[in-house]
Coordinates of C-alpha atoms in Angstrom, one line a residue:
M4 CA -24.5 -9.2 12.8
T5 CA -24.5 -12.8 11.4
S6 CA -24.0 -14.5 8.1
D7 CA -26.8 -17.0 8.7
L8 CA -28.7 -16.8 5.4
S9 CA -31.8 -18.4 7.0
A10 CA -32.1 -15.8 9.7
V11 CA -33.7 -12.4 10.0
R12 CA -31.4 -9.7 11.5
V13 CA -33.1 -7.0 13.4
R14 CA -31.4 -3.8 14.6
L15 CA -33.1 -1.3 16.9
D16 CA -31.5 2.1 17.2
L17 CA -32.6 3.8 20.5
T18 CA -30.1 6.7 20.4
E19 CA -32.7 9.3 19.5
A20 CA -34.4 8.9 22.8
S21 CA -35.2 12.6 23.1
S22 CA -37.4 12.3 20.0
Q23 CA -39.0 9.1 21.4
T24 CA -38.4 7.5 18.0
I25 CA -37.0 4.0 17.3
T26 CA -35.2 3.4 14.0
V27 CA -35.7 -0.2 12.9
S28 CA -33.7 -2.1 10.4
M29 CA -34.5 -5.6 9.3
T30 CA -32.3 -7.6 6.9
W31 CA -32.9 -11.1 5.4
T32 CA -32.2 -13.1 2.3
P33 CA -35.4 -13.8 0.4
A34 CA -35.8 -17.1 -1.3
Q35 CA -38.7 -16.0 -3.6
A36 CA -39.2 -13.2 -6.0
T37 CA -42.2 -11.8 -4.2
T38 CA -42.1 -11.2 -0.4
R39 CA -44.7 -10.0 2.0
W40 CA -44.2 -8.7 5.5
Q41 CA -46.5 -7.4 8.2
L42 CA -46.5 -5.7 11.6
P43 CA -48.6 -7.6 14.1
V44 CA -52.0 -5.9 14.8
W45 CA -52.2 -7.2 18.4
T46 CA -50.0 -8.4 21.3
P47 CA -50.5 -11.9 22.7
G48 CA -51.9 -11.7 26.2
S49 CA -53.8 -8.5 25.4
Y50 CA -56.8 -9.5 23.3
T51 CA -57.7 -6.5 21.3
V52 CA -56.5 -5.0 18.0
R53 CA -54.2 -2.0 18.8
D54 CA -52.7 -1.5 15.3
P55 CA -49.2 -0.3 16.3
V56 CA -48.7 0.4 12.6
Q57 CA -50.3 3.8 13.4
H58 CA -46.9 4.8 15.0
L59 CA -44.8 3.7 11.9
H60 CA -43.4 6.0 9.3
S61 CA -40.5 6.5 6.8
L62 CA -40.7 2.9 5.6
S63 CA -38.1 2.0 2.9
C64 CA -36.8 -1.1 1.2
K65 CA -33.4 -1.5 -0.5
Q66 CA -31.6 -4.4 -2.3
Q67 CA -28.1 -4.1 -3.6
G68 CA -28.1 -0.5 -2.7
K69 CA -31.2 0.3 -4.8
S70 CA -34.6 1.3 -3.6
V71 CA -37.4 -1.2 -4.1
P72 CA -41.0 -0.1 -4.8
L73 CA -43.4 -1.2 -2.1
R74 CA -47.1 -2.1 -2.4
R75 CA -49.2 -1.7 0.7
T76 CA -51.7 -4.5 0.7
S77 CA -53.4 -3.7 4.0
P78 CA -52.8 -1.1 6.7
S79 CA -50.1 -3.2 8.3
C80 CA -48.8 -5.3 5.4
W81 CA -46.5 -4.7 2.5
R82 CA -45.3 -6.6 -0.6
A83 CA -42.3 -6.2 -2.8
D84 CA -40.7 -7.9 -5.9
L85 CA -37.2 -8.8 -4.9
Q86 CA -34.2 -10.7 -6.3
P87 CA -33.9 -14.1 -4.6
D88 CA -30.7 -14.9 -2.7
Q89 CA -29.7 -11.2 -2.4
D90 CA -29.9 -9.5 1.0
V91 CA -32.8 -7.0 1.4
E92 CA -33.0 -4.3 4.1
V93 CA -36.3 -2.8 5.3
R94 CA -36.0 0.3 7.4
Y95 CA -38.7 2.3 9.2
Q96 CA -39.2 4.5 12.3
L97 CA -41.6 4.0 15.1
E98 CA -42.9 6.6 17.6
A99 CA -42.6 5.1 21.0
R100 CA -44.6 7.2 23.4
Q101 CA -47.0 4.8 25.1
L102 CA -45.9 3.5 28.5
T103 CA -47.9 0.3 29.0
V104 CA -46.9 -3.3 29.2
R105 CA -48.1 -4.0 25.7
T106 CA -46.8 -1.0 23.8
C107 CA -43.5 0.9 23.5
C108 CA -42.0 3.9 25.3
L109 CA -38.6 5.5 24.6
E110 CA -37.5 8.3 26.8
P111 CA -34.1 10.0 27.6
Q112 CA -33.9 7.9 30.8
F113 CA -35.1 4.4 29.7
A114 CA -36.9 2.3 27.1
S115 CA -39.6 -0.3 27.5
L116 CA -40.4 -2.1 24.3
C117 CA -43.0 -4.8 23.4
L118 CA -41.5 -6.3 20.3
S119 CA -44.8 -7.4 18.8
A120 CA -45.4 -3.7 18.3
V121 CA -42.0 -3.2 16.7
V122 CA -40.8 -6.1 14.5
M123 CA -42.3 -7.2 11.2
L124 CA -43.2 -10.8 10.4
V125 CA -41.6 -11.8 7.1
D126 CA -43.5 -14.5 5.1
G127 CA -41.5 -17.7 5.1
F128 CA -39.3 -16.7 8.0
R129 CA -41.6 -17.1 11.0
W130 CA -39.9 -20.3 12.1
S131 CA -36.4 -19.1 11.2
P132 CA -33.8 -17.8 13.7
H133 CA -34.0 -14.1 14.5
H134 CA -31.1 -12.1 15.8
L135 CA -31.5 -8.8 17.6
E136 CA -29.0 -6.0 17.9
L137 CA -29.6 -2.9 20.2
V138 CA -27.9 0.4 19.6
L139 CA -28.1 2.2 23.0
P140 CA -27.4 5.7 24.3
A141 CA -24.1 6.0 26.2
G142 CA -24.2 4.5 29.7
W143 CA -27.3 2.4 29.1
Q144 CA -27.6 -1.3 29.8
A145 CA -30.2 -3.7 28.3
A146 CA -32.3 -6.5 29.7
V147 CA -33.8 -9.0 27.2
P148 CA -34.8 -12.6 28.2
L149 CA -32.9 -14.1 25.3
P150 CA -29.5 -15.8 25.1
H151 CA -26.8 -13.5 23.7
D152 CA -23.2 -13.2 22.8
Q153 CA -21.1 -10.3 21.6
G154 CA -24.0 -7.9 22.0
I155 CA -26.4 -9.9 19.8
F156 CA -29.6 -11.5 21.2
H157 CA -30.6 -14.8 19.6
S158 CA -34.1 -16.3 19.3
V159 CA -35.1 -19.5 17.7
D160 CA -37.9 -17.9 15.6
F161 CA -40.1 -14.9 15.3
D162 CA -42.5 -15.9 18.0
A163 CA -39.7 -16.2 20.5
L164 CA -38.3 -12.8 19.5
V165 CA -41.6 -10.8 19.9
D166 CA -42.3 -12.6 23.1
S167 CA -39.1 -11.1 24.6
P168 CA -39.7 -7.6 26.1
V169 CA -36.8 -5.2 25.8
H170 CA -35.9 -2.9 28.6
A171 CA -32.9 -0.5 28.6
G172 CA -31.5 2.4 30.6
C173 CA -30.2 2.5 34.1
F174 CA -31.9 -0.1 36.3
E175 CA -31.3 -2.2 39.4
S176 CA -30.8 -6.0 38.8
Q177 CA -31.1 -8.5 41.6
P178 CA -30.7 -12.3 41.0
F179 CA -32.7 -14.8 42.9
E180 CA -33.3 -18.5 42.7
V181 CA -36.5 -20.5 42.5
M182 CA -36.3 -24.3 42.9
G183 CA -32.7 -24.2 41.7
C184 CA -33.5 -22.1 38.6
Q185 CA -31.8 -18.7 38.2
H186 CA -34.2 -15.7 37.9
E187 CA -33.5 -11.9 37.7
L188 CA -35.5 -9.1 39.2
I189 CA -35.2 -5.9 37.2
L190 CA -36.4 -2.7 38.9
F191 CA -37.0 0.7 37.2
G192 CA -37.7 3.4 39.7
A193 CA -38.3 2.9 43.4
P194 CA -41.1 3.9 45.8
P195 CA -40.2 7.1 47.8
Q196 CA -41.0 5.2 51.0
G197 CA -38.5 2.6 50.0
W198 CA -39.0 -1.1 49.2
P199 CA -40.5 -3.4 51.8
P200 CA -37.6 -4.9 53.7
D201 CA -38.4 -8.5 52.8
F202 CA -39.5 -7.8 49.2
L203 CA -37.0 -10.1 47.4
R204 CA -37.7 -12.9 49.9
D205 CA -41.4 -12.5 49.5
I206 CA -41.1 -12.6 45.7
R207 CA -39.2 -15.8 45.9
A208 CA -41.7 -17.3 48.3
V209 CA -44.6 -16.4 45.9
C210 CA -42.8 -17.9 42.9
E211 CA -41.9 -21.1 44.9
A212 CA -45.6 -21.3 46.1
T213 CA -46.6 -21.2 42.4
C214 CA -44.2 -24.1 41.7
R215 CA -45.7 -26.1 44.6
L216 CA -49.2 -25.4 43.1
M217 CA -48.1 -26.8 39.8
Q218 CA -45.8 -29.4 41.3
T219 CA -43.1 -28.6 38.8
S220 CA -40.0 -26.4 38.6
P221 CA -40.5 -23.2 36.5
P222 CA -40.9 -24.1 32.8
S223 CA -38.7 -21.0 32.0
A224 CA -35.8 -22.9 33.7
N225 CA -32.7 -20.6 34.2
R226 CA -34.0 -17.8 32.0
Y227 CA -36.7 -15.7 33.6
Q228 CA -36.8 -11.9 34.1
L229 CA -39.3 -10.2 36.4
V230 CA -39.4 -6.6 35.3
L231 CA -41.1 -4.1 37.6
L232 CA -41.6 -0.4 36.7
M233 CA -42.5 1.6 39.8
L234 CA -44.6 4.6 38.6
D235 CA -46.6 7.4 40.2
Q236 CA -49.8 5.8 38.7
G237 CA -50.7 2.7 36.7
Y238 CA -51.3 -1.0 37.2
G239 CA -50.9 -3.9 34.9
G240 CA -48.8 -6.9 33.8
L241 CA -48.1 -8.9 30.7
E242 CA -46.8 -12.5 30.7
H243 CA -44.1 -14.0 28.5
D244 CA -42.5 -17.4 28.3
H245 CA -39.4 -16.2 30.0
A246 CA -40.4 -12.9 31.6
A247 CA -43.2 -10.8 33.1
V248 CA -43.5 -7.0 32.8
L249 CA -45.3 -5.3 35.7
H250 CA -46.4 -1.7 36.2
Y251 CA -47.3 -0.6 39.7
S252 CA -47.9 2.6 41.5
W253 CA -45.9 3.6 44.6
K254 CA -49.1 5.3 45.8
S255 CA -50.9 2.0 45.7
L256 CA -48.0 0.3 47.4
A257 CA -48.3 2.8 50.3
G258 CA -52.0 2.2 50.5
E259 CA -54.0 -0.4 52.4
D260 CA -53.4 -3.9 51.0
G261 CA -51.1 -2.4 48.4
Y262 CA -48.2 -4.7 49.1
I263 CA -50.4 -7.8 49.0
K264 CA -51.9 -6.7 45.7
L265 CA -48.4 -6.3 44.3
L266 CA -47.5 -9.8 45.4
Q267 CA -50.7 -11.1 43.8
L268 CA -49.8 -9.4 40.6
I269 CA -46.4 -11.0 40.6
G270 CA -48.0 -14.4 41.3
H271 CA -50.5 -13.9 38.6
E272 CA -48.0 -13.2 35.9
Y273 CA -45.6 -15.9 37.2
L274 CA -48.4 -18.6 37.1
H275 CA -49.0 -17.6 33.4
Q276 CA -45.7 -19.4 32.6
W277 CA -47.9 -22.5 32.9
N278 CA -51.5 -21.3 32.3
V279 CA -51.8 -19.4 29.0
R280 CA -48.2 -19.3 27.8
R281 CA -47.7 -23.0 27.5
L282 CA -51.1 -24.4 28.5
R283 CA -52.9 -22.5 25.8
P284 CA -56.3 -22.5 24.2
R285 CA -56.1 -24.3 20.9
D286 CA -57.3 -21.1 19.1
Y287 CA -53.9 -19.5 19.9
I288 CA -51.6 -22.3 18.6
P289 CA -50.0 -20.7 16.7
Y290 CA -50.8 -17.1 17.1
D291 CA -52.4 -15.3 14.2
Y292 CA -50.7 -11.9 14.5
G293 CA -52.8 -10.4 11.6
A294 CA -56.3 -10.7 13.0
P295 CA -58.5 -11.1 16.1
V296 CA -58.8 -14.7 17.2
V297 CA -62.0 -15.5 19.1
S298 CA -61.9 -18.1 21.9
D299 CA -64.4 -19.0 24.6
C300 CA -61.6 -20.3 26.8
L301 CA -60.1 -17.0 27.9
W302 CA -62.0 -17.4 31.1
F303 CA -59.9 -20.4 32.0
A304 CA -56.7 -18.7 31.0
E305 CA -57.3 -15.5 33.0
G306 CA -60.1 -16.4 35.5
V307 CA -58.4 -19.5 36.9
T308 CA -55.1 -17.6 37.1
S309 CA -56.8 -14.6 38.8
Y310 CA -58.4 -17.0 41.3
F311 CA -55.1 -18.6 42.3
D312 CA -53.2 -15.3 42.5
L313 CA -55.5 -14.3 45.4
G314 CA -54.2 -17.4 47.4
L315 CA -50.6 -17.5 46.3
P316 CA -49.4 -15.0 49.1
L317 CA -51.3 -17.1 51.6
L318 CA -49.6 -20.3 50.3
A319 CA -46.3 -18.4 50.4
G320 CA -46.7 -17.4 54.0
C321 CA -46.9 -13.7 53.1
S322 CA -50.6 -13.3 54.0
N323 CA -53.4 -14.8 56.1
Q324 CA -56.8 -16.3 55.8
E325 CA -58.6 -13.1 56.7
Q326 CA -56.8 -11.3 53.8
Y327 CA -57.6 -14.1 51.4
L328 CA -61.3 -13.9 52.3
K329 CA -61.3 -10.2 51.9
D330 CA -59.8 -10.3 48.4
L331 CA -61.9 -13.2 47.2
G332 CA -65.0 -11.6 48.7
R333 CA -64.2 -8.4 46.7
D334 CA -64.3 -10.3 43.4
L335 CA -67.4 -12.3 44.3
S336 CA -69.1 -9.1 45.3
T337 CA -68.3 -7.5 42.0
V338 CA -70.0 -10.3 40.2
L339 CA -73.0 -10.4 42.5
I340 CA -73.8 -6.7 42.2
S341 CA -72.9 -6.2 38.6
P342 CA -75.9 -5.7 36.2
G343 CA -73.7 -6.9 33.4
V344 CA -73.7 -10.5 34.8
G345 CA -77.3 -10.8 33.8
I346 CA -76.6 -9.6 30.2
Q347 CA -73.3 -11.3 29.2
S348 CA -72.4 -14.9 29.8
L349 CA -68.9 -16.0 30.7
A350 CA -68.3 -17.6 27.3
D351 CA -69.5 -14.5 25.6
S352 CA -67.3 -12.3 27.8
S353 CA -64.3 -14.4 26.6
R354 CA -65.4 -14.2 22.9
E355 CA -66.1 -10.5 23.0
A356 CA -62.8 -9.5 24.7
W357 CA -61.6 -8.1 21.4
V358 CA -64.4 -5.5 21.2
R359 CA -65.6 -5.1 24.8
L360 CA -63.2 -5.7 27.7
Y361 CA -60.3 -3.7 26.3
K362 CA -62.6 -1.1 24.9
R363 CA -64.7 -0.5 27.9
T364 CA -66.9 2.5 28.3
P365 CA -68.5 3.7 31.6
A366 CA -71.9 2.5 30.3
G367 CA -70.5 -0.9 29.6
A368 CA -70.8 -1.9 33.3
D369 CA -74.5 -2.3 32.7
S370 CA -74.2 -4.8 29.9
Q371 CA -70.9 -6.7 30.3
I372 CA -68.8 -8.5 32.8
S373 CA -65.0 -9.1 32.8
Y374 CA -64.0 -12.7 32.2
Y375 CA -61.2 -12.0 34.7
V376 CA -63.6 -11.4 37.6
L377 CA -66.5 -13.7 36.5
G378 CA -63.8 -16.3 35.7
T379 CA -62.5 -16.0 39.2
A380 CA -66.1 -16.7 40.5
M381 CA -66.3 -19.7 38.2
A382 CA -62.9 -21.0 39.3
F383 CA -64.0 -20.7 43.0
C384 CA -67.2 -22.7 42.3
L385 CA -65.3 -25.3 40.3
D386 CA -62.8 -25.6 43.1
V387 CA -65.5 -26.1 45.8
M388 CA -67.4 -28.6 43.7
L389 CA -64.3 -30.6 42.8
R390 CA -63.2 -30.7 46.4
D391 CA -66.6 -32.0 47.3
S392 CA -65.7 -34.9 44.9
G393 CA -62.3 -35.5 46.4
A394 CA -60.3 -33.4 43.9
S395 CA -59.6 -29.7 43.5
L396 CA -59.1 -27.1 40.9
A397 CA -55.4 -27.3 41.5
S398 CA -55.4 -31.0 40.6
L399 CA -57.4 -30.3 37.5
L400 CA -55.0 -27.6 36.4
R401 CA -52.0 -29.9 37.0
Q402 CA -53.8 -32.7 35.0
L403 CA -54.3 -30.3 32.1
W404 CA -50.7 -29.2 32.3
D405 CA -49.5 -32.7 32.1
R406 CA -51.7 -33.6 29.2
F407 CA -51.5 -30.4 27.1
G408 CA -49.1 -27.8 28.5
R409 CA -46.0 -29.9 28.8
H410 CA -46.3 -30.8 25.1
G411 CA -47.4 -27.5 23.7
R412 CA -50.8 -29.0 22.7
G413 CA -53.8 -26.6 22.7
Y414 CA -57.0 -27.4 24.5
G415 CA -60.6 -26.5 23.8
R416 CA -63.9 -26.5 25.7
N417 CA -64.5 -30.2 25.2
D418 CA -61.1 -31.0 26.7
L419 CA -61.9 -29.0 29.8
L420 CA -65.3 -30.8 30.1
K421 CA -63.7 -34.2 29.7
A422 CA -61.1 -33.3 32.4
V423 CA -63.8 -32.3 34.8
E424 CA -65.8 -35.4 34.0
Q425 CA -63.0 -37.6 35.2
Y426 CA -63.7 -36.2 38.7
D427 CA -67.4 -35.4 38.6
A428 CA -69.7 -36.3 35.7
E429 CA -72.6 -34.2 37.1
L430 CA -70.3 -31.1 37.4
A431 CA -69.2 -31.6 33.8
Q432 CA -72.8 -31.5 32.6
A433 CA -73.5 -28.3 34.6
L434 CA -70.4 -26.5 33.2
P435 CA -71.8 -25.6 29.8
V436 CA -74.8 -24.0 31.5
W437 CA -72.5 -22.0 33.8
L438 CA -70.5 -20.9 30.7
D439 CA -73.4 -20.1 28.3
H440 CA -76.2 -18.8 30.5
C441 CA -76.2 -15.5 32.3
A442 CA -76.2 -15.3 36.1
S443 CA -76.0 -19.1 36.3
I444 CA -72.8 -19.6 38.3
P445 CA -73.9 -20.9 41.8
I446 CA -71.8 -18.5 43.9
E447 CA -74.0 -18.5 47.0
D448 CA -74.4 -22.3 47.1
C449 CA -70.7 -22.8 46.8
V450 CA -70.0 -20.2 49.5
S451 CA -72.2 -22.1 51.9
R452 CA -70.9 -25.5 50.8
V453 CA -67.4 -24.6 51.9
G454 CA -68.4 -23.2 55.3
L455 CA -68.3 -19.5 54.4
K456 CA -71.0 -16.8 54.3
L457 CA -71.6 -13.6 52.5
N458 CA -72.5 -10.5 54.5
Q459 CA -74.3 -7.4 53.1
V460 CA -72.7 -4.0 53.6
L461 CA -74.9 -1.0 52.9
A462 CA -73.8 2.2 51.4
D463 CA -73.2 5.0 53.9
R464 CA -75.3 7.6 52.1
A465 CA -78.5 7.9 50.0
E466 CA -78.3 6.6 46.5
S467 CA -78.1 8.9 43.5
G468 CA -77.3 6.4 40.8
L469 CA -74.6 8.6 39.5
V470 CA -70.9 8.1 39.0
L471 CA -69.1 11.4 38.6
R472 CA -65.7 12.6 37.4
E473 CA -63.9 15.9 37.5
E474 CA -62.4 17.2 34.3
R475 CA -60.8 20.6 33.5
G476 CA -62.7 22.2 36.4
L477 CA -66.0 20.7 35.5
L478 CA -68.1 18.1 37.3
L479 CA -69.3 15.6 34.8
I480 CA -71.5 12.5 34.9
E481 CA -69.5 9.4 34.1
R482 CA -72.2 6.8 34.4
V483 CA -75.9 6.6 35.2
A484 CA -77.0 3.4 36.9
Q485 CA -79.9 1.8 35.1
H486 CA -83.3 2.3 36.8
G487 CA -81.6 4.5 39.5
P488 CA -82.6 8.0 40.7
G489 CA -80.3 9.6 38.1
A490 CA -81.9 7.7 35.3
R491 CA -85.4 8.5 36.5
A492 CA -84.4 12.2 36.6
G493 CA -83.4 12.1 32.9
L494 CA -79.7 12.6 33.4
I495 CA -77.2 11.0 31.1
P496 CA -73.4 10.5 30.9
G497 CA -71.7 13.6 29.7
D498 CA -74.0 16.0 31.5
E499 CA -72.2 18.8 33.4
L500 CA -73.6 19.3 36.9
I501 CA -73.8 23.0 37.7
A502 CA -75.7 23.4 40.9
L503 CA -77.4 21.3 43.6
H504 CA -80.1 22.8 46.0
G505 CA -79.2 26.2 44.4
H506 CA -75.6 26.0 45.3
R507 CA -72.8 26.0 42.7
I508 CA -70.9 22.7 42.6
R509 CA -67.4 22.2 41.1
S510 CA -66.1 19.0 42.7
Q511 CA -67.2 15.6 43.9
E512 CA -66.6 16.9 47.4
D513 CA -69.2 19.7 46.8
W514 CA -71.6 17.1 45.5
Q515 CA -71.2 14.8 48.5
I516 CA -71.7 17.6 51.0
L517 CA -74.9 19.0 49.4
W518 CA -76.3 15.6 48.5
A519 CA -77.0 15.1 52.2
G520 CA -79.7 17.7 51.9
P521 CA -83.5 17.3 51.4
D522 CA -84.9 14.3 49.7
D523 CA -86.0 16.1 46.6
A524 CA -82.9 17.7 45.1
V525 CA -83.1 20.4 42.4
V526 CA -80.3 19.8 40.0
H527 CA -79.1 22.3 37.4
F528 CA -77.0 20.9 34.6
A529 CA -75.8 21.6 31.1
R530 CA -76.1 19.3 28.2
R531 CA -74.2 20.1 25.0
G532 CA -74.0 23.7 26.2
R533 CA -77.7 24.2 27.0
M534 CA -78.8 24.7 30.6
A535 CA -81.6 22.5 32.1
E536 CA -83.1 21.6 35.4
T537 CA -84.4 18.4 36.9
H538 CA -85.4 16.9 40.3
L539 CA -83.4 14.1 41.7
Q540 CA -85.2 11.9 44.2
Q541 CA -82.9 10.3 46.8
A542 CA -83.2 6.6 47.2
P543 CA -82.5 4.9 50.6
P544 CA -78.9 3.5 51.0
S545 CA -78.6 0.4 49.0
L546 CA -76.3 -2.6 49.0
D547 CA -72.7 -1.3 48.5
H548 CA -70.9 -4.7 48.5
W549 CA -70.6 -8.1 50.0
E550 CA -68.0 -9.4 52.4
L551 CA -66.9 -13.0 52.7
S552 CA -66.3 -14.6 56.1
C553 CA -66.1 -17.9 57.9
D554 CA -69.5 -19.2 59.0
P555 CA -69.4 -20.2 62.6
G556 CA -72.5 -22.2 62.2
A557 CA -71.1 -24.3 59.3
S558 CA -71.6 -28.1 59.5
P559 CA -68.6 -30.3 60.4
Q560 CA -68.5 -31.4 56.8
A561 CA -68.5 -27.8 55.5
S562 CA -65.9 -26.8 58.1
A563 CA -63.6 -29.7 57.0
L564 CA -64.0 -28.7 53.4
R565 CA -63.2 -25.1 54.3
D566 CA -60.0 -26.2 56.1
A567 CA -58.9 -28.1 53.0
W568 CA -59.8 -25.2 50.7
F569 CA -57.6 -22.8 52.7
R570 CA -54.6 -25.1 51.9
I571 CA -55.0 -24.0 48.2
L572 CA -53.2 -27.1 46.8

């Protein structure tokens, strides 16, 4: 591959696609007698320990053709005594059977690899060049956002390598340009109804709108890949310095607002080039791949990005103000009706991402709130308050980019407070309260201040306080709302619903039909295999959600602020 003694050479053999197993070979020249290497335990951008080492087997180490004994010092870390200045090769196999944006999947038709779940970090070589060779099945092509020559991909260091997703197989590639910078759209699969006719044009418009928001050209310059896997189900995205990987369902694309949601997802990951990849919390400079790293700034990284992704299609001319209010209203409504917002603060939601957000249980909705959606509400309130002071959240983000992001400097909470203080000292004093105290973000006040209003929408049926799911022909309770009718009836998650009003029920449709019966419902259920009976008292229809709209009675000052707010920038 290369004779560079300071480099690590990585070879991925994907030819056993039918077994969904990757054969990995890593070669380097150790400088010391004892060397340690480790597989990362998490993927940047997805803040939870996933331990991809669980998929690793058949690890071996050889030097000068002889096997070298290994000592496992932790579940994902090994150590060996080696001869300095002599090449060493470590080989292992990885099962690649998880198709998400942060894991690895190898199938006979294609491969999607997140290299932080594949490549080991060798002590002393983190900041050394890494060279990647792919061995592909016949007829496959590869897409990797790294410079390459003669089939070898080159990265300046380990971080740049594992930040470069690998996709291979047969795919469609479409070049496009953003502010003079060359980009590439890579498509795996296609919706059965066909792509929207202006899809590439709209993608370019959303990317250009993001650049206008930040008032810079793309920091990825001429090396950016937008990878989209169109699936029957799934949703998600993961940002990289020079790429974004998106999963989207063709069923969602065909649904109401499905296209706008796809454009918002694209805008979200594209904006991450600035906010989070390069404008990064100080806690993540550099990344510690071996352990969770707690930060209370994830709300800014994700919440601010989520707030702006709602408006990017509007800024791009691909949407309208009514759609923008609908989408923002949905997120504000989620916060306003969530019981978790009274239990978990925004700062704690950020800190506890490692153990809560990515490990959610149905009952978690009663005690936690996502820093994505609560961060969106915080960003909205910040934007409104800053605009009332003659600035905007966009100007604050650009200031932080110029001070920190451009230079790779990390920021902390105090840096955010100081940046806000330059525009509004009173707002800077309020910010810690909003971050550290539950249910403290002044959503209703900011909605009114910007000439909008929140409208209640009641549920269309009596309230049971139960969330149900169908599983293997059974109707099970997924969640029981606190203090609701189901909780008062003594029902708990996991109970199997057998009958309602004396009629057998097997589906949610059965439940919905029979639930319209008498007020006092007799429910037969099974818990851990034992039959039981309870009475479920219907509650009147309750608040289902809030909708956001323009307030026709807003003052001239609020209406002017609203007009400026709709311009996003």
